[in-house]
Amino acid sequence: MTAQALRGVAAVVGVGESAYTRGGTDGVTDVSVALDASTAALADAGLTPGDVDGLVPPYMGATAEELIANLGLTGVRFCAQVNLGGASPVAALGYAASAVAAGLARTVLVPVGWAGYSGRRARALSAAEPTTSYRKAVRGLYAPNGVHSPSQVYAQVARRHQHEFGTPAEALGRVAVNTRAHAVATPNAIMRKPMALADHLASRWIVEPYRLLDCCMDSDAGAAVVVTAADDPRHTGRARAVLDGWADARPSEPLDMYNRADFFETGLTTAAPAAWAMAGVGPSDMDFAQIYDCFTFEVLQQLEEAGFCGRGESGDFVLSGHTDPGGRLPINTHGGLLSQAHALGMNHVVEAVRQLRHEAGPRQVDGARLGVVTGWGDLGDGSIAVLRREGR
């Protein structure tokens, strides 16, 4: 079977989120926010835990066993886990769609949850026992040279881009400002205070070229989606987000970001062309893009590697207004990891579905019918999914 044969076989029929918070709620854990989101996603799909026979648990936090026991899932016959860091949730959509297409499951739940404010934060995870490629690289290669946190790891790629292509700080700032503008219009967003470019440029340094407002936040957040066959009769009476193309990949040198033959190569460099070919569309066809935004530069880099502009052209692309609210390619219309919450990137998928169902309220992209979501993980792992509106 070719990848193109899988085009359009599966759809996201339910989405859900926990409350997105930064403390102030007792008892918040990775498991609790994943459960809240899962319950909401099943309700949104008009389904019950008894309908779920497939599960793609998150790469960190709640385990499959915890989710099965606490949700009361009694018929799970397909279960798979993706380990691509922040690229995992988008890649998990492809796993779920493939399971549905193969008849391995009829209803697949894909949840995530991270108590990243009340529990272990990003810095603590980076310093944890090295069990992933990212942690092994930080512990063995980077930490001896003073590089410990994600901001320090990724900032060096951003600085190299600035050196080679002259990418200005204002381009990073434009990403932050646009993302905040969308968060202001999003009820379930943490950072809803308007931001101007001057605010961004005046924020304190974290590690050059990243200022405070270039960095995503620690938060408590869970998000989940439900995937079924696109023609499942339980859902044909409403609009849904059909999966037309998906792919994930690791970079050619997955253990070290700084010594690749192509310095700016990521998993998305390989995954994006495959997903576009599978979907039969291209970057210029997209009505919006939800781009994984752990830091502002990672948005610029993914725009390039996904084919929205050429290598080194993302600064001009953003500063020309293409990605502004109301531009030809609005980005992160929910506020993203920078301003909505850090739900490990699954909140990007939730927002894409809401945009395609035309349920995004004041931030709705007019007439949206095609959208794309990307994931970024660890040392540049990449994932991408192309979604299409179908139904009423």
GROMACS .gro file of C-alpha atoms in nm:
model
  392
    1MET     CA    1   0.000   0.000   0.000
    2THR     CA    2   0.134   0.344  -0.090
    3ALA     CA    3   0.120   0.641   0.142
    4GLN     CA    4  -0.119   0.812  -0.099
    5ALA     CA    5  -0.363   0.522  -0.052
    6LEU     CA    6  -0.399   0.628   0.312
    7ARG     CA    7  -0.498   0.983   0.220
    8GLY     CA    8  -0.829   1.076   0.376
    9VAL     CA    9  -0.899   0.742   0.547
   10ALA     CA   10  -0.907   0.883   0.901
   11ALA     CA   11  -1.031   1.197   1.073
   12VAL     CA   12  -1.009   1.375   1.406
   13VAL     CA   13  -1.366   1.368   1.538
   14GLY     CA   14  -1.317   1.492   1.893
   15VAL     CA   15  -1.087   1.735   2.074
   16GLY     CA   16  -1.048   1.831   2.437
   17GLU     CA   17  -0.831   2.030   2.673
   18SER     CA   18  -0.783   2.064   3.044
   19ALA     CA   19  -0.784   2.406   3.203
   20TYR     CA   20  -0.451   2.568   3.121
   21THR     CA   21  -0.298   2.709   3.437
   22ARG     CA   22   0.024   2.811   3.609
   23GLY     CA   23  -0.030   2.683   3.961
   24GLY     CA   24  -0.311   2.770   4.199
   25THR     CA   25  -0.485   2.433   4.162
   26ASP     CA   26  -0.422   2.157   4.413
   27GLY     CA   27  -0.348   1.803   4.303
   28VAL     CA   28  -0.248   1.877   3.945
   29THR     CA   29  -0.039   1.598   3.793
   30ASP     CA   30   0.059   1.479   3.447
   31VAL     CA   31  -0.212   1.216   3.478
   32SER     CA   32  -0.490   1.448   3.600
   33VAL     CA   33  -0.460   1.695   3.313
   34ALA     CA   34  -0.440   1.411   3.058
   35LEU     CA   35  -0.757   1.261   3.205
   36ASP     CA   36  -0.938   1.594   3.197
   37ALA     CA   37  -0.849   1.641   2.831
   38SER     CA   38  -0.938   1.284   2.736
   39THR     CA   39  -1.279   1.306   2.899
   40ALA     CA   40  -1.347   1.632   2.716
   41ALA     CA   41  -1.234   1.490   2.380
   42LEU     CA   42  -1.459   1.185   2.411
   43ALA     CA   43  -1.754   1.405   2.505
   44ASP     CA   44  -1.682   1.632   2.209
   45ALA     CA   45  -1.688   1.326   1.980
   46GLY     CA   46  -2.013   1.202   2.134
   47LEU     CA   47  -1.839   0.885   2.250
   48THR     CA   48  -1.776   0.706   2.579
   49PRO     CA   49  -1.471   0.529   2.722
   50GLY     CA   50  -1.635   0.204   2.619
   51ASP     CA   51  -1.601   0.305   2.254
   52VAL     CA   52  -1.220   0.337   2.273
   53ASP     CA   53  -1.028   0.038   2.139
   54GLY     CA   54  -0.705   0.216   2.047
   55LEU     CA   55  -0.467   0.430   2.251
   56VAL     CA   56  -0.150   0.624   2.172
   57PRO     CA   57  -0.025   0.733   2.515
   58PRO     CA   58   0.205   1.034   2.555
   59TYR     CA   59   0.582   1.003   2.537
   60MET     CA   60   0.610   1.137   2.892
   61GLY     CA   61   0.378   1.167   3.187
   62ALA     CA   62   0.074   0.941   3.204
   63THR     CA   63   0.133   0.578   3.109
   64ALA     CA   64  -0.101   0.365   2.902
   65GLU     CA   65  -0.187   0.163   3.210
   66GLU     CA   66  -0.276   0.474   3.412
   67LEU     CA   67  -0.496   0.607   3.135
   68ILE     CA   68  -0.672   0.274   3.081
   69ALA     CA   69  -0.739   0.226   3.453
   70ASN     CA   70  -0.851   0.581   3.529
   71LEU     CA   71  -1.067   0.628   3.221
   72GLY     CA   72  -1.218   0.282   3.246
   73LEU     CA   73  -1.105   0.170   2.901
   74THR     CA   74  -1.191  -0.199   2.884
   75GLY     CA   75  -1.146  -0.283   2.516
   76VAL     CA   76  -0.806  -0.147   2.410
   77ARG     CA   77  -0.662  -0.377   2.142
   78PHE     CA   78  -0.415  -0.136   1.981
   79CYS     CA   79  -0.157   0.061   2.178
   80ALA     CA   80   0.158   0.232   2.053
   81GLN     CA   81   0.386   0.501   2.192
   82VAL     CA   82   0.583   0.759   1.992
   83ASN     CA   83   0.917   0.880   2.127
   84LEU     CA   84   1.003   1.195   1.933
   85GLY     CA   85   0.992   1.448   2.214
   86GLY     CA   86   0.768   1.741   2.124
   87ALA     CA   87   0.720   1.597   1.776
   88SER     CA   88   0.538   1.298   1.926
   89PRO     CA   89   0.179   1.429   1.946
   90VAL     CA   90   0.159   1.521   1.576
   91ALA     CA   91   0.335   1.197   1.478
   92ALA     CA   92   0.084   1.012   1.696
   93LEU     CA   93  -0.194   1.128   1.464
   94GLY     CA   94  -0.032   0.928   1.185
   95TYR     CA   95   0.000   0.621   1.407
   96ALA     CA   96  -0.368   0.649   1.500
   97ALA     CA   97  -0.477   0.699   1.138
   98SER     CA   98  -0.268   0.402   1.025
   99ALA     CA   99  -0.424   0.182   1.293
  100VAL     CA  100  -0.772   0.282   1.181
  101ALA     CA  101  -0.685   0.222   0.814
  102ALA     CA  102  -0.545  -0.123   0.894
  103GLY     CA  103  -0.849  -0.222   1.095
  104LEU     CA  104  -0.647  -0.251   1.414
  105ALA     CA  105  -0.879  -0.014   1.596
  106ARG     CA  106  -1.200   0.178   1.530
  107THR     CA  107  -1.167   0.458   1.785
  108VAL     CA  108  -0.820   0.578   1.889
  109LEU     CA  109  -0.762   0.817   2.178
  110VAL     CA  110  -0.445   1.030   2.161
  111PRO     CA  111  -0.390   1.225   2.486
  112VAL     CA  112  -0.104   1.420   2.643
  113GLY     CA  113  -0.060   1.582   2.981
  114TRP     CA  114   0.222   1.769   3.151
  115ALA     CA  115   0.213   1.940   3.487
  116GLY     CA  116   0.504   2.151   3.373
  117TYR     CA  117   0.444   2.420   3.634
  118SER     CA  118   0.326   2.227   3.939
  119GLY     CA  119   0.541   1.921   3.865
  120ARG     CA  120   0.873   1.873   3.688
  121ARG     CA  121   0.968   2.170   3.473
  122ALA     CA  122   1.174   2.172   3.155
  123ARG     CA  123   1.503   2.245   3.330
  124ALA     CA  124   1.446   1.956   3.571
  125LEU     CA  125   1.367   1.721   3.285
  126SER     CA  126   1.686   1.822   3.104
  127ALA     CA  127   1.888   1.737   3.412
  128ALA     CA  128   1.711   1.404   3.470
  129GLU     CA  129   1.873   1.066   3.417
  130PRO     CA  130   1.969   1.054   3.046
  131THR     CA  131   1.721   0.809   2.893
  132THR     CA  132   1.650   0.994   2.568
  133SER     CA  133   1.878   1.110   2.288
  134TYR     CA  134   1.825   1.470   2.394
  135ARG     CA  135   1.919   1.409   2.755
  136LYS     CA  136   2.218   1.196   2.655
  137ALA     CA  137   2.345   1.473   2.426
  138VAL     CA  138   2.298   1.737   2.694
  139ARG     CA  139   2.465   1.527   2.963
  140GLY     CA  140   2.750   1.389   2.754
  141LEU     CA  141   2.824   1.652   2.488
  142TYR     CA  142   2.681   1.989   2.583
  143ALA     CA  143   2.680   2.018   2.962
  144PRO     CA  144   3.061   1.995   2.990
  145ASN     CA  145   3.066   2.312   2.779
  146GLY     CA  146   2.807   2.491   2.992
  147VAL     CA  147   2.500   2.411   2.783
  148HIS     CA  148   2.224   2.263   3.000
  149SER     CA  149   1.877   2.404   2.932
  150PRO     CA  150   1.666   2.379   2.613
  151SER     CA  151   1.707   2.753   2.556
  152GLN     CA  152   2.086   2.714   2.557
  153VAL     CA  153   2.076   2.412   2.325
  154TYR     CA  154   1.851   2.570   2.062
  155ALA     CA  155   1.987   2.925   2.087
  156GLN     CA  156   2.307   2.821   1.913
  157VAL     CA  157   2.117   2.721   1.600
  158ALA     CA  158   1.928   3.049   1.606
  159ARG     CA  159   2.252   3.245   1.641
  160ARG     CA  160   2.408   3.056   1.349
  161HIS     CA  161   2.104   3.142   1.136
  162GLN     CA  162   2.144   3.508   1.226
  163HIS     CA  163   2.512   3.493   1.136
  164GLU     CA  164   2.459   3.324   0.798
  165PHE     CA  165   2.142   3.498   0.681
  166GLY     CA  166   2.122   3.821   0.878
  167THR     CA  167   1.794   3.721   1.045
  168PRO     CA  168   1.698   4.019   1.262
  169ALA     CA  169   1.576   4.011   1.620
  170GLU     CA  170   1.260   4.182   1.497
  171ALA     CA  171   1.166   3.866   1.306
  172LEU     CA  172   1.176   3.662   1.626
  173GLY     CA  173   0.981   3.937   1.794
  174ARG     CA  174   0.715   3.937   1.523
  175VAL     CA  175   0.652   3.569   1.591
  176ALA     CA  176   0.604   3.641   1.962
  177VAL     CA  177   0.380   3.943   1.904
  178ASN     CA  178   0.153   3.765   1.655
  179THR     CA  179   0.124   3.462   1.880
  180ARG     CA  180   0.025   3.679   2.175
  181ALA     CA  181  -0.236   3.860   1.964
  182HIS     CA  182  -0.404   3.526   1.899
  183ALA     CA  183  -0.383   3.428   2.267
  184VAL     CA  184  -0.566   3.747   2.364
  185ALA     CA  185  -0.864   3.613   2.166
  186THR     CA  186  -0.841   3.261   2.313
  187PRO     CA  187  -1.040   3.198   2.633
  188ASN     CA  188  -0.827   2.901   2.746
  189ALA     CA  189  -0.496   3.085   2.719
  190ILE     CA  190  -0.268   3.184   3.004
  191MET     CA  191  -0.090   3.488   2.856
  192ARG     CA  192  -0.368   3.725   2.746
  193LYS     CA  193  -0.200   4.060   2.807
  194PRO     CA  194  -0.136   4.234   2.470
  195MET     CA  195   0.228   4.256   2.362
  196ALA     CA  196   0.399   4.505   2.133
  197LEU     CA  197   0.729   4.455   1.953
  198ALA     CA  198   0.886   4.708   2.192
  199ASP     CA  199   0.780   4.486   2.485
  200HIS     CA  200   0.953   4.191   2.326
  201LEU     CA  201   1.274   4.378   2.253
  202ALA     CA  202   1.281   4.518   2.608
  203SER     CA  203   1.239   4.180   2.778
  204ARG     CA  204   1.542   4.045   2.958
  205TRP     CA  205   1.797   3.815   2.801
  206ILE     CA  206   1.774   3.442   2.872
  207VAL     CA  207   2.055   3.335   2.638
  208GLU     CA  208   2.132   3.530   2.321
  209PRO     CA  209   1.951   3.561   2.089
  210TYR     CA  210   1.658   3.454   2.310
  211ARG     CA  211   1.487   3.706   2.531
  212LEU     CA  212   1.227   3.611   2.787
  213LEU     CA  213   0.944   3.662   2.539
  214ASP     CA  214   1.110   3.432   2.285
  215CYS     CA  215   1.060   3.137   2.522
  216CYS     CA  216   0.759   2.916   2.583
  217MET     CA  217   0.621   2.894   2.934
  218ASP     CA  218   0.603   2.628   3.201
  219SER     CA  219   0.236   2.542   3.253
  220ASP     CA  220  -0.006   2.271   3.362
  221ALA     CA  221  -0.186   2.151   3.051
  222GLY     CA  222  -0.348   1.848   2.893
  223ALA     CA  223  -0.494   1.804   2.544
  224ALA     CA  224  -0.637   1.509   2.357
  225VAL     CA  225  -0.795   1.406   2.027
  226VAL     CA  226  -1.006   1.114   1.907
  227VAL     CA  227  -0.938   0.955   1.567
  228THR     CA  228  -1.176   0.732   1.371
  229ALA     CA  229  -1.238   0.642   1.008
  230ALA     CA  230  -1.329   0.949   0.804
  231ASP     CA  231  -1.650   0.780   0.688
  232ASP     CA  232  -1.747   0.643   1.029
  233PRO     CA  233  -2.128   0.679   1.035
  234ARG     CA  234  -2.113   0.800   1.395
  235HIS     CA  235  -1.964   1.129   1.279
  236THR     CA  236  -2.069   1.198   0.919
  237GLY     CA  237  -2.334   1.446   1.031
  238ARG     CA  238  -2.082   1.709   1.145
  239ALA     CA  239  -1.769   1.881   1.020
  240ARG     CA  240  -1.447   1.696   1.093
  241ALA     CA  241  -1.077   1.726   1.025
  242VAL     CA  242  -0.967   1.459   0.777
  243LEU     CA  243  -0.603   1.353   0.779
  244ASP     CA  244  -0.476   1.380   0.423
  245GLY     CA  245  -0.102   1.354   0.483
  246TRP     CA  246   0.140   1.289   0.763
  247ALA     CA  247   0.503   1.199   0.823
  248ASP     CA  248   0.769   1.207   1.089
  249ALA     CA  249   1.146   1.174   1.074
  250ARG     CA  250   1.466   1.215   1.267
  251PRO     CA  251   1.760   1.416   1.133
  252SER     CA  252   2.044   1.226   0.971
  253GLU     CA  253   2.259   1.279   1.283
  254PRO     CA  254   2.005   1.240   1.565
  255LEU     CA  255   2.252   1.256   1.855
  256ASP     CA  256   2.415   1.594   1.791
  257MET     CA  257   2.261   1.915   1.657
  258TYR     CA  258   2.585   2.096   1.590
  259ASN     CA  259   2.789   1.862   1.372
  260ARG     CA  260   2.554   1.771   1.090
  261ALA     CA  261   2.673   1.800   0.732
  262ASP     CA  262   2.372   2.027   0.677
  263PHE     CA  263   2.366   2.242   0.989
  264PHE     CA  264   2.000   2.344   0.959
  265GLU     CA  265   1.863   2.002   0.870
  266THR     CA  266   1.587   1.868   1.097
  267GLY     CA  267   1.348   1.576   1.078
  268LEU     CA  268   1.100   1.810   0.913
  269THR     CA  269   1.340   1.853   0.621
  270THR     CA  270   1.261   1.493   0.527
  271ALA     CA  271   0.910   1.460   0.667
  272ALA     CA  272   0.751   1.767   0.507
  273PRO     CA  273   0.801   1.668   0.139
  274ALA     CA  274   0.664   1.322   0.219
  275ALA     CA  275   0.354   1.465   0.385
  276TRP     CA  276   0.288   1.713   0.103
  277ALA     CA  277   0.320   1.434  -0.154
  278MET     CA  278   0.087   1.211   0.044
  279ALA     CA  279  -0.174   1.487   0.077
  280GLY     CA  280  -0.148   1.597  -0.287
  281VAL     CA  281  -0.118   1.963  -0.183
  282GLY     CA  282   0.161   2.203  -0.096
  283PRO     CA  283   0.253   2.485   0.140
  284SER     CA  284   0.084   2.750  -0.076
  285ASP     CA  285  -0.251   2.570  -0.038
  286MET     CA  286  -0.263   2.606   0.341
  287ASP     CA  287  -0.510   2.844   0.504
  288PHE     CA  288  -0.322   2.838   0.836
  289ALA     CA  289  -0.030   2.667   1.008
  290GLN     CA  290   0.010   2.559   1.368
  291ILE     CA  291   0.388   2.547   1.414
  292TYR     CA  292   0.552   2.402   1.724
  293ASP     CA  293   0.690   2.705   1.907
  294CYS     CA  294   0.909   2.609   2.199
  295PHE     CA  295   1.107   2.922   2.101
  296THR     CA  296   1.043   3.186   1.837
  297PHE     CA  297   1.330   3.086   1.612
  298GLU     CA  298   1.207   2.728   1.589
  299VAL     CA  299   0.898   2.869   1.415
  300LEU     CA  300   1.118   3.044   1.159
  301GLN     CA  301   1.326   2.733   1.099
  302GLN     CA  302   1.022   2.510   1.054
  303LEU     CA  303   0.868   2.754   0.806
  304GLU     CA  304   1.180   2.706   0.596
  305GLU     CA  305   1.215   2.331   0.634
  306ALA     CA  306   0.844   2.275   0.565
  307GLY     CA  307   0.876   2.468   0.237
  308PHE     CA  308   0.680   2.784   0.311
  309CYS     CA  309   0.988   2.985   0.218
  310GLY     CA  310   1.349   2.917   0.124
  311ARG     CA  311   1.639   2.852   0.360
  312GLY     CA  312   1.734   3.186   0.515
  313GLU     CA  313   1.415   3.361   0.399
  314SER     CA  314   1.193   3.316   0.704
  315GLY     CA  315   1.284   3.650   0.857
  316ASP     CA  316   1.164   3.840   0.550
  317PHE     CA  317   0.863   3.606   0.520
  318VAL     CA  318   0.745   3.691   0.871
  319LEU     CA  319   0.832   4.061   0.859
  320SER     CA  320   0.640   4.095   0.531
  321GLY     CA  321   0.321   4.021   0.722
  322HIS     CA  322   0.239   3.681   0.572
  323THR     CA  323   0.199   3.521   0.916
  324ASP     CA  324   0.020   3.810   1.087
  325PRO     CA  325  -0.339   3.772   1.206
  326GLY     CA  326  -0.535   3.819   0.885
  327GLY     CA  327  -0.228   3.742   0.671
  328ARG     CA  328  -0.220   3.476   0.404
  329LEU     CA  329  -0.077   3.219   0.649
  330PRO     CA  330  -0.186   3.292   1.007
  331ILE     CA  331   0.030   3.097   1.250
  332ASN     CA  332  -0.056   2.955   1.593
  333THR     CA  333  -0.402   3.102   1.604
  334HIS     CA  334  -0.456   2.980   1.962
  335GLY     CA  335  -0.145   3.140   2.113
  336GLY     CA  336   0.083   2.837   2.090
  337LEU     CA  337   0.332   2.722   2.350
  338LEU     CA  338   0.453   3.079   2.376
  339SER     CA  339   0.127   3.231   2.500
  340GLN     CA  340  -0.151   2.972   2.536
  341ALA     CA  341   0.013   2.684   2.723
  342HIS     CA  342   0.270   2.407   2.687
  343ALA     CA  343   0.051   2.104   2.615
  344LEU     CA  344   0.346   1.932   2.444
  345GLY     CA  345   0.215   2.055   2.109
  346MET     CA  346  -0.119   1.875   2.117
  347ASN     CA  347  -0.294   2.209   2.171
  348HIS     CA  348  -0.176   2.295   1.818
  349VAL     CA  349  -0.368   1.994   1.687
  350VAL     CA  350  -0.678   2.087   1.888
  351GLU     CA  351  -0.669   2.437   1.742
  352ALA     CA  352  -0.626   2.309   1.386
  353VAL     CA  353  -0.939   2.096   1.425
  354ARG     CA  354  -1.138   2.385   1.568
  355GLN     CA  355  -1.029   2.608   1.281
  356LEU     CA  356  -1.140   2.348   1.026
  357ARG     CA  357  -1.473   2.302   1.206
  358HIS     CA  358  -1.511   2.683   1.203
  359GLU     CA  359  -1.543   2.693   1.582
  360ALA     CA  360  -1.258   2.933   1.665
  361GLY     CA  361  -1.470   3.239   1.737
  362PRO     CA  362  -1.298   3.577   1.694
  363ARG     CA  363  -0.971   3.414   1.586
  364GLN     CA  364  -1.135   3.208   1.311
  365VAL     CA  365  -0.951   3.205   0.978
  366ASP     CA  366  -1.216   3.292   0.724
  367GLY     CA  367  -1.328   2.991   0.520
  368ALA     CA  368  -1.045   2.764   0.644
  369ARG     CA  369  -1.047   2.431   0.461
  370LEU     CA  370  -0.683   2.319   0.470
  371GLY     CA  371  -0.433   2.347   0.751
  372VAL     CA  372  -0.104   2.202   0.868
  373VAL     CA  373   0.042   2.119   1.209
  374THR     CA  374   0.409   2.054   1.285
  375GLY     CA  375   0.596   1.907   1.578
  376TRP     CA  376   0.954   1.966   1.695
  377GLY     CA  377   1.130   1.742   1.940
  378ASP     CA  378   1.458   1.676   2.115
  379LEU     CA  379   1.753   1.740   1.878
  380GLY     CA  380   1.538   1.838   1.579
  381ASP     CA  381   1.302   1.543   1.537
  382GLY     CA  382   1.016   1.654   1.314
  383SER     CA  383   0.654   1.566   1.243
  384ILE     CA  384   0.382   1.712   1.025
  385ALA     CA  385   0.015   1.650   0.952
  386VAL     CA  386  -0.202   1.802   0.679
  387LEU     CA  387  -0.571   1.826   0.765
  388ARG     CA  388  -0.877   1.905   0.552
  389ARG     CA  389  -1.229   2.012   0.642
  390GLU     CA  390  -1.499   1.767   0.542
  391GLY     CA  391  -1.869   1.759   0.617
  392ARG     CA  392  -2.114   2.026   0.722
   0.00000   0.00000   0.00000
